[in-house]
Every structure is written in C-alpha cells, then in structure tokens.
Coordinates of C-alpha atoms and ligand atoms in Angstrom, one line a residue:
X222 CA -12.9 42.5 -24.7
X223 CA -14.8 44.0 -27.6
X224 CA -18.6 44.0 -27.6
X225 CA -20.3 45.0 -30.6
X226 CA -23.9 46.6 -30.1
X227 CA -26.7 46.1 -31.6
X228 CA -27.6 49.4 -33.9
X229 CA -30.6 49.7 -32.0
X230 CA -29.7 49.5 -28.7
X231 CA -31.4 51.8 -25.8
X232 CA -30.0 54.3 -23.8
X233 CA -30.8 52.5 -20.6
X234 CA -29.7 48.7 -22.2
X235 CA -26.1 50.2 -23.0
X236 CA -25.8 51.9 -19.3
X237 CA -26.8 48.3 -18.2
X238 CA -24.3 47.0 -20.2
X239 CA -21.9 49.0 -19.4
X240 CA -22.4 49.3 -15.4
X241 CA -22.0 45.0 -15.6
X242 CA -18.7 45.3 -17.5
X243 CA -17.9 47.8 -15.3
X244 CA -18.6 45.4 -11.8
X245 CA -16.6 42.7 -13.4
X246 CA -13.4 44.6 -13.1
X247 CA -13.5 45.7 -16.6
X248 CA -12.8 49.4 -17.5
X249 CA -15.0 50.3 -20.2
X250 CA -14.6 52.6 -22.9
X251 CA -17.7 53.3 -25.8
X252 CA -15.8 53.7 -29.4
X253 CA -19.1 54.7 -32.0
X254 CA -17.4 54.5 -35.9
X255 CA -18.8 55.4 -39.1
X256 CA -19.6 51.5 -39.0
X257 CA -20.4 50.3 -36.0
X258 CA -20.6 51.0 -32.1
X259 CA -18.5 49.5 -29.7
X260 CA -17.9 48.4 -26.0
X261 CA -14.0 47.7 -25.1
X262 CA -13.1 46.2 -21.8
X263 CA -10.3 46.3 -20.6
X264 CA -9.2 44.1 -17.7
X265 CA -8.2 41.0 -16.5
X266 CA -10.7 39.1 -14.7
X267 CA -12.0 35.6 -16.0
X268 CA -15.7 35.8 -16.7
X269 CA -18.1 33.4 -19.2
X270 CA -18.8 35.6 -21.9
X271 CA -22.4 34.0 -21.9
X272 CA -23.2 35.9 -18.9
X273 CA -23.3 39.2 -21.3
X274 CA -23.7 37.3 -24.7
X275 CA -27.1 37.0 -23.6
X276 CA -27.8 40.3 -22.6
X277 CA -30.0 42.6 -24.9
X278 CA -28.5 45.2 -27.7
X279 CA -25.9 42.9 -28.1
X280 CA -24.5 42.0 -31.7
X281 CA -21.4 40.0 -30.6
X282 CA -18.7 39.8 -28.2
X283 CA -15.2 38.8 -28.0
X284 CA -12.4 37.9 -26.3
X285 CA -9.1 39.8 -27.3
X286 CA -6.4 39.5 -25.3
X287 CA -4.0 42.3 -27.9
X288 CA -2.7 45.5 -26.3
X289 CA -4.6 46.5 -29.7
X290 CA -8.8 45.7 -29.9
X291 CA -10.4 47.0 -32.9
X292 CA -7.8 46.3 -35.6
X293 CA -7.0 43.3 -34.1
X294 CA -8.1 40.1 -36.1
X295 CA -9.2 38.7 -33.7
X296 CA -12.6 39.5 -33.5
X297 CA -12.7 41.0 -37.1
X298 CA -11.2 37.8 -39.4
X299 CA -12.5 38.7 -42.7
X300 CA -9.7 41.3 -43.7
X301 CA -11.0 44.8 -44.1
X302 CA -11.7 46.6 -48.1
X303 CA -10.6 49.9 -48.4
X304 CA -13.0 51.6 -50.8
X305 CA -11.9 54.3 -52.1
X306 CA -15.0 54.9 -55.0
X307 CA -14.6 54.1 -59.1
X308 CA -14.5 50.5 -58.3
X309 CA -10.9 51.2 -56.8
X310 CA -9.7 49.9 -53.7
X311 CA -7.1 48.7 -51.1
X312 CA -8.0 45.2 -50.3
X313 CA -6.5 41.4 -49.5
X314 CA -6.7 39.4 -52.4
X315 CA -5.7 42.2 -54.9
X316 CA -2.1 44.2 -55.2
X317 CA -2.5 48.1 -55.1
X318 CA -0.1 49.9 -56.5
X319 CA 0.6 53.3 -56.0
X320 CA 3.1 55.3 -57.5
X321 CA 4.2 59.2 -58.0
X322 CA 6.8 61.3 -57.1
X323 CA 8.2 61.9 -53.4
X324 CA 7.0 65.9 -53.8
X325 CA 4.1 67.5 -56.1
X326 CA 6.3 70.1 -58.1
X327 CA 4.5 71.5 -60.7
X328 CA 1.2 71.7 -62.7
X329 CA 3.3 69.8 -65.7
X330 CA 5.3 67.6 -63.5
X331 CA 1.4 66.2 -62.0
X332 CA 0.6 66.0 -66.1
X333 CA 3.6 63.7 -67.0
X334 CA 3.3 61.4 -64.0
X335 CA -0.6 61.2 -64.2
X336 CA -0.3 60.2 -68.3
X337 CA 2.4 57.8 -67.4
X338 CA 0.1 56.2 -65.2
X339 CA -2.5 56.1 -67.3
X340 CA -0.5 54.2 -69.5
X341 CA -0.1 51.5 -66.7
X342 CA -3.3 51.1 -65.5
X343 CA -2.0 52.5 -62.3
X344 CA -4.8 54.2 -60.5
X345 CA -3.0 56.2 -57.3
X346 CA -0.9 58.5 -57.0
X347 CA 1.1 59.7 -54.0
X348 CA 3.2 62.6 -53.7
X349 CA 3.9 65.1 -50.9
X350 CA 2.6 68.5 -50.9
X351 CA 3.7 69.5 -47.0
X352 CA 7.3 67.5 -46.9
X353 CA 8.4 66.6 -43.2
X354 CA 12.3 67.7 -44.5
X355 CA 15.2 66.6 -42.2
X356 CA 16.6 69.9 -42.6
X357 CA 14.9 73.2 -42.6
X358 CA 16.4 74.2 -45.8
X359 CA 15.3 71.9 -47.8
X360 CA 11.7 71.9 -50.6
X361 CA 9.2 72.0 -48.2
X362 CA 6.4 71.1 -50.6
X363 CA 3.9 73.1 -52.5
X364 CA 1.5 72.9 -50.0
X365 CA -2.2 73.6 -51.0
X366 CA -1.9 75.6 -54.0
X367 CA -0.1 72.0 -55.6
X368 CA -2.8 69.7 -53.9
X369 CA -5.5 72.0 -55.5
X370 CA -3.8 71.7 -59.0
X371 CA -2.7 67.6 -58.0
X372 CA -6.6 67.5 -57.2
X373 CA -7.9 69.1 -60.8
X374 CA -6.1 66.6 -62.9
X375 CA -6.1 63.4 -60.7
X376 CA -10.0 63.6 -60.4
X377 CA -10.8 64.6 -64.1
X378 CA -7.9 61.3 -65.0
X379 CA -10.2 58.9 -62.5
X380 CA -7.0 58.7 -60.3
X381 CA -6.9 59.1 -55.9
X382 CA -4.9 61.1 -54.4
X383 CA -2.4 59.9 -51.4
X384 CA -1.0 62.4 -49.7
X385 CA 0.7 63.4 -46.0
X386 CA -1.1 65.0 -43.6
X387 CA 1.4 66.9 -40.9
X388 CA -0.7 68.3 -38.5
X389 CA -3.9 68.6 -37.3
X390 CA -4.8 72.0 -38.5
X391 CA -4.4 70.8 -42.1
X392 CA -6.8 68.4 -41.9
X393 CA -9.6 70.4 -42.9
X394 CA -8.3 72.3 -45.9
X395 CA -7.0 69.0 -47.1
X396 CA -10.1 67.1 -47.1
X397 CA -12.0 67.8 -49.9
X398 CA -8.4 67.2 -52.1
X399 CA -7.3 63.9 -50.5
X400 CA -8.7 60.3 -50.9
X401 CA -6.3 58.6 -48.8
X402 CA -4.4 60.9 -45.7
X403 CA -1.1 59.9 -44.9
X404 CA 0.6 59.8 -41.9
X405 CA 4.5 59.9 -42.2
X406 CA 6.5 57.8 -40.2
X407 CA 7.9 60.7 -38.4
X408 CA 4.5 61.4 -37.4
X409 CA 3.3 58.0 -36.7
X410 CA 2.7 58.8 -32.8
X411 CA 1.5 61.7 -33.1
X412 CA -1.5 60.9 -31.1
X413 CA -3.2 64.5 -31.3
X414 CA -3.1 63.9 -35.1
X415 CA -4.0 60.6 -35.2
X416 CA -7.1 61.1 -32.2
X417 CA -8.2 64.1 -35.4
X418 CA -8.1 61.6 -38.3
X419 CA -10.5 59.3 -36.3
X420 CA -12.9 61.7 -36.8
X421 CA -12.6 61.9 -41.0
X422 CA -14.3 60.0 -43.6
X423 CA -11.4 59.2 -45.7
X424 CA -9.1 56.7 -45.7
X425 CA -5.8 57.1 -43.4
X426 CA -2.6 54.9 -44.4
X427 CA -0.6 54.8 -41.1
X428 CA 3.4 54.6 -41.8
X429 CA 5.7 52.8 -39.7
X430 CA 8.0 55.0 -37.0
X431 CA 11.5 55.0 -38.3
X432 CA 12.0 53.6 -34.9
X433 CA 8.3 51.8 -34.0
X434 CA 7.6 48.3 -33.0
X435 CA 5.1 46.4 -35.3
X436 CA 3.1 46.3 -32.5
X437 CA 3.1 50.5 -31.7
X438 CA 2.0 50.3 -35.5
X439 CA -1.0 48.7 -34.6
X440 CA -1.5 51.0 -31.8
X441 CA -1.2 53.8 -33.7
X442 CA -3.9 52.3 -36.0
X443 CA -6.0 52.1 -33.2
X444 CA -6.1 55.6 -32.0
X445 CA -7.8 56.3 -35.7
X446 CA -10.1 52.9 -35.5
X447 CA -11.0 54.1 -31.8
X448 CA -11.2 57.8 -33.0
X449 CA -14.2 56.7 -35.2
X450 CA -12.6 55.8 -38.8
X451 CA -12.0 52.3 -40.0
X452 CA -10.9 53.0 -43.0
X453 CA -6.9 52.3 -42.5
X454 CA -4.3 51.0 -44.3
X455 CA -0.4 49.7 -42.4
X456 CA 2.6 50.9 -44.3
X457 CA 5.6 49.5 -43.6
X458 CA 8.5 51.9 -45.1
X459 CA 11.8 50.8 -43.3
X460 CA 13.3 51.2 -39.5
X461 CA 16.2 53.2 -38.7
X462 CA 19.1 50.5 -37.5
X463 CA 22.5 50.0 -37.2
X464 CA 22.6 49.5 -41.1
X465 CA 24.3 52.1 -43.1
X466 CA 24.3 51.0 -46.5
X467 CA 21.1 51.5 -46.9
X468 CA 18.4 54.5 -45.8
X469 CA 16.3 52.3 -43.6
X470 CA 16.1 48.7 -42.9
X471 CA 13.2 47.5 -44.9
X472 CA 11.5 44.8 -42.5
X473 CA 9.4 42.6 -44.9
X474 CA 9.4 40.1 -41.7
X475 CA 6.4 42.9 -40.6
X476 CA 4.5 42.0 -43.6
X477 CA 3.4 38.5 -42.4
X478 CA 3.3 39.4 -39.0
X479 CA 0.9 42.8 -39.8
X480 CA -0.9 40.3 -41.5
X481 CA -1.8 37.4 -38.9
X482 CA -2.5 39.9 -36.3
X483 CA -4.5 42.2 -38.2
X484 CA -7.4 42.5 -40.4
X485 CA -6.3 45.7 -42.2
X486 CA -4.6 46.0 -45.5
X487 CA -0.5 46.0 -45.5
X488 CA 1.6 48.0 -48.3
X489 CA 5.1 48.2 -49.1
X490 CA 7.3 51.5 -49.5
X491 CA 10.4 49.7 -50.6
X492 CA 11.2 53.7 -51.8
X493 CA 11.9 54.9 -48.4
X494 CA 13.0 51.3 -47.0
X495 CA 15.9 51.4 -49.1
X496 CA 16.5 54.2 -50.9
X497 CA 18.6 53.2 -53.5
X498 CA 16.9 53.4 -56.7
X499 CA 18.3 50.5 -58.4
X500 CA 17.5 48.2 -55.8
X501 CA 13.7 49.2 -55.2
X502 CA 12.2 46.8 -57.6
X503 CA 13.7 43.8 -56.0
X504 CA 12.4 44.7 -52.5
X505 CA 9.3 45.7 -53.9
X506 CA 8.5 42.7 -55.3
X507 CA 10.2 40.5 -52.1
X508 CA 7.3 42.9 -50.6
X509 CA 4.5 40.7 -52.7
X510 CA 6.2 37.8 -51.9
X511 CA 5.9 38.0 -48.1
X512 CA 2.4 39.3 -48.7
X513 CA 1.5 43.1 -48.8
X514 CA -1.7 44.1 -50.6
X515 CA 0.2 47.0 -52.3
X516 CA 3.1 48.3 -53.3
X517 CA 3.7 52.6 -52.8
X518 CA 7.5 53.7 -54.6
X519 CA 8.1 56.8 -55.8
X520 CA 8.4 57.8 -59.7
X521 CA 9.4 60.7 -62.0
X522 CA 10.3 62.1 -65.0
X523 CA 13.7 62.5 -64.7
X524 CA 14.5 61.4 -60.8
X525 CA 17.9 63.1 -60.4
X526 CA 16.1 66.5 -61.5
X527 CA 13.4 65.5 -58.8
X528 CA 13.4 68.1 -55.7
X529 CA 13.3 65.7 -53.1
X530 CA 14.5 62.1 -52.6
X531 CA 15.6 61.8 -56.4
X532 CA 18.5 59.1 -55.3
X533 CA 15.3 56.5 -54.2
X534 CA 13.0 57.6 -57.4
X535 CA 12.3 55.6 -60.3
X536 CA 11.9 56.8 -64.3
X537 CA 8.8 56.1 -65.8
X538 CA 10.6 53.1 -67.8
X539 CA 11.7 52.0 -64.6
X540 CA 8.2 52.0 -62.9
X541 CA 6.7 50.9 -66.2
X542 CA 8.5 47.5 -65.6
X543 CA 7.8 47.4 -61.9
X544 CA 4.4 47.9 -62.2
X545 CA 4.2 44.5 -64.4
X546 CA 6.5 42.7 -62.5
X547 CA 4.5 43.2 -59.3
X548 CA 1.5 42.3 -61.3
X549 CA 3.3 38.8 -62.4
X550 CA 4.6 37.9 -59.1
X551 CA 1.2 39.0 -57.5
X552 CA 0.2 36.2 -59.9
X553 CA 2.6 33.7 -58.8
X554 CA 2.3 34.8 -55.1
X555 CA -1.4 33.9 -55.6
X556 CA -0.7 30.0 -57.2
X557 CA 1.3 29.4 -53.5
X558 CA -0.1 28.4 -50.9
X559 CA 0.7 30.9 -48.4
X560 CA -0.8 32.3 -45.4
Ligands
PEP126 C1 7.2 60.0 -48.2 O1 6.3 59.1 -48.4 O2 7.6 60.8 -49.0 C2 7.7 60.1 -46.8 C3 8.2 61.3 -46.3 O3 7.7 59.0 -46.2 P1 8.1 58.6 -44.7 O4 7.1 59.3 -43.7 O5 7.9 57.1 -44.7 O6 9.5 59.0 -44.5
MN127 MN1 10.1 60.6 -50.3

C-alpha cells in the first residue's frame, strides 16, 4: 500500500496514521522524496481503504500489490519526465537519444564527438570516465581530471552529461560534473550505492544486471525512489545467456513489459546488448519499435582506435544515420497504435 500525505500534515496526524497502519498488520515504512512524502505498507491483510482515505493529512492512497511500490504504475499512471534543464528531457512520448563514446579519452576526442553531435541535434552525451573493466589491465578511464574537461565543453555546447558512477565515495566529486549518474549493470545491486543515489538531486539511469530479472530492475529502481530521488531512468543493455554470438542477449521483450509495470522512462543500449557494431542500428531501432523513450549507443571518431569497446562503437557517419532513422521510426512507431 502507498499513502501519499498531505504536505502539511502534523506530527501527531502522521504517528496516528502510522500507529493504525501499523494495527492492521501492515509494516510501515516513511519514504520523504524531493517530491513528495510517503507511507508504504506492507502486508497482507484485507482492509477498506476508506477506513484511512478518510483520515486527515492524507493526499491519496493506494492499493499495490508489486514486490516494487513507488515506481510502480500503479498508483503513479501518468509516466514520469525526467528534466534535465535547457528544455531537455527523458520523457514518454518523445525519443532521447544519447550517444558518445564507451570511454572519455581526451580533451580533443570530447571536441570531435561533442561537434558531431551538434551537427545532429543530439543533446547527451555518455561516456565513461571510471570504466568497470573485466580485466584489471585494461583503460580504466580518466577519471575526474576527463569529467572536469568532459564537463567544460558539454556545458558551454548546451549538452548533459551521462556518466557511471562506481561507488559511493565518487558520488560527491562527481556531482557538480554529471547530469544524469549511471549505474552499470555490474553494479545494478549494489544496494549501498544505490541507498547513496537516493539521496542526490540528479537524475540516476539504472542499468540492467547482466544477469537481473526485469523485476530486480525495478527493485533496484526502488532503493533510489525510496532513498528520496525520483528522478530515474530503466536501461535495458542486454543479459548474459547461453548465446555466444553475440555479447549479451538484448531482451527488447523488457521494453514493453518495463513499460506496463512502470511509470519511469525505458532506454535502449543496443551497444552493449549486442556488441557488434554493424548490427546496432537494427536493434536500436527494433528498441523504438517495442517502445523505449531513448536510445543510448556508443560513437567515435575512429571506433577501432577507441580504447575501450571499439568492436560495438559506431563512426560518426554511422551514428549520423542512426540518429535519423530512430527519429523516422519514432515517427512511424508514433502513427501505431501501440501500447
Ligand atoms: C557502458 O555503458 O559503457 C557500460 C560499461 O555499460 P554496462 O554497465 O551496461 O556494461
Ligand atoms: Mn562500453
């Protein structure tokens, strides 16, 4: 159960409130957001919800019976904007796009990409500055020496900045450089870091575990929503299965699914669910087909100089063309009548 509360409401109304939750068999838990403040119950027992509808300092209430509350949709069924300032946003209804190379390498390398995006009308830009490497030996990232130069030019171009966030003690020293935190799939249950992001006015866009259920996605998402920030975004990027012909196993059938259960915005990374770079247009755009709000591949100058994840990485002809083709078959998507 999720019951909203009034702005206004007194001390003494909410310890009423919560004391009758609490004698219904309902374990009760306050969430306070940026946006609003929050009751969640959570039990089993059958009870009118006009018994507490009534009660004072309430805004609403709801039953929902999701292992997930707050980013469920349903109690929330208007789907969420992510605002991320200069008019630009994440948002149902519109098709981000968000492109960049997998690692920040260099004060000209940020130039090129940043011009050839400008060129596009493509207004964020991921890359990785800590890099969560399967092996030890390989480019780690710049870390915040190449945010700080990412930051100079994205802000004086008018472009955000997406960008991983690996643990929690980079969270602060990243802050002021980042307009969307991103947690990698490897990290996507790391609760600690997730529980820390709660607590940060930017947006967070949560990856899929290379092994996570849709629904431990949505969990995830809820330690940040419960931690006190509602500003998320779902990514999924590809599960690890049997597969081997390609890197992951991009699930598109999570897209929909993301969708109905939740009010948040869903991307694509159809980089990292494939990775092979002559196939990532097609799943990108089978990504707007089955309805994600953005797409997220990576891009670069000359992808098999790139230092990380080159094989997967598009030229800027390449993502020239994407970027208009997921911009036509937005428009088609958009003439169907599809959920
Ligand atoms: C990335 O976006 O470069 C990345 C490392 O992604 P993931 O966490 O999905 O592997
Ligand atoms: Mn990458």
């Amino acid at each position: 159960m999720i019951i909203q509360l009034n702005q206004d409401i007194s001390i003494s109304q909410k310890e009423a409130l919560m004391d009758k939750v609490n004698r219904m068999g309902y374990k009760v838990t306050e969430v306070k957001t940026q946006v609003g403040d929050y009751l969640i119950g959570i039990g089993k027992s059958a009870f009118d919800i006009r018994k507490i509808g009534v009660l004072d300092g309430i805004q609403d209430i709801h039953i929902v019976s999701d292992e997930y509350k707050l980013v469920s949709k349903k109690w929330k069924v208007k789907p969420t904007r992510i605002d991320l300032g200069e008019g630009i946003g994440i948002e149902d209804g519109d098709m981000a796009i968000i492109t960049g190379p997998c690692s920040i390498e260099s004060e000209e390398q940020i130039a090129k990409v940043i011009a050839h995006m400008k060129e596009n009308q493509i207004t964020m830009m991921r890359g990785g500055v800590f890099k969560p490497r399967s092996s030890p030996y390989a480019f780690r990232g710049l870390g915040m020496d190449g945010l700080k130069l990412w930051y100079q030019q994205a802000k004086a171009a008018g472009i955000k900045i997406v960008t991983e966030v690996m643990q929690v003690s980079q969270i602060e020293e990243m802050h002021d450089y980042v307009d969307v935190f991103q947690v990698g799939a490897r990290n996507t249950q790391n609760f600690n870091l997730l529980d820390e992001l709660g607590k940060v006015d930017k947006a967070v866009m949560i990856k899929r575990g290379i092994s996570g259920t849709i629904e431990e996605l949505l969990q995830s998402a809820e330690y940040v929503f419960s931690g006190g920030n509602e500003k998320l975004i779902l990514c999924e990027r590809g599960i690890r299965t049997y597969e081997k012909a390609s890197r992951n196993t991009l699930d598109l059938n999570a897209v929909p699914i993301l969708k109905s259960k939740s009010h948040l915005p869903v991307i694509v990374d159809p980089s990292h669910g494939i990775g092979i770079r002559e196939f990532v247009p097609q799943m990108a755009l089978a990504g707007v087909m089955a309805g994600a709000d953005g797409i997220i591949y990576e891009s670069h100058e000359n992808p098999d100089k790139a230092y990380s994840d080159g094989q997967q990485t598009l030229n800027f002809d390449q993502s020239a063309l994407l970027a208009d083709q997921i911009r036509r078959t937005f428009a088609l998507r958009k003439t169907f009548d599809l959920l």
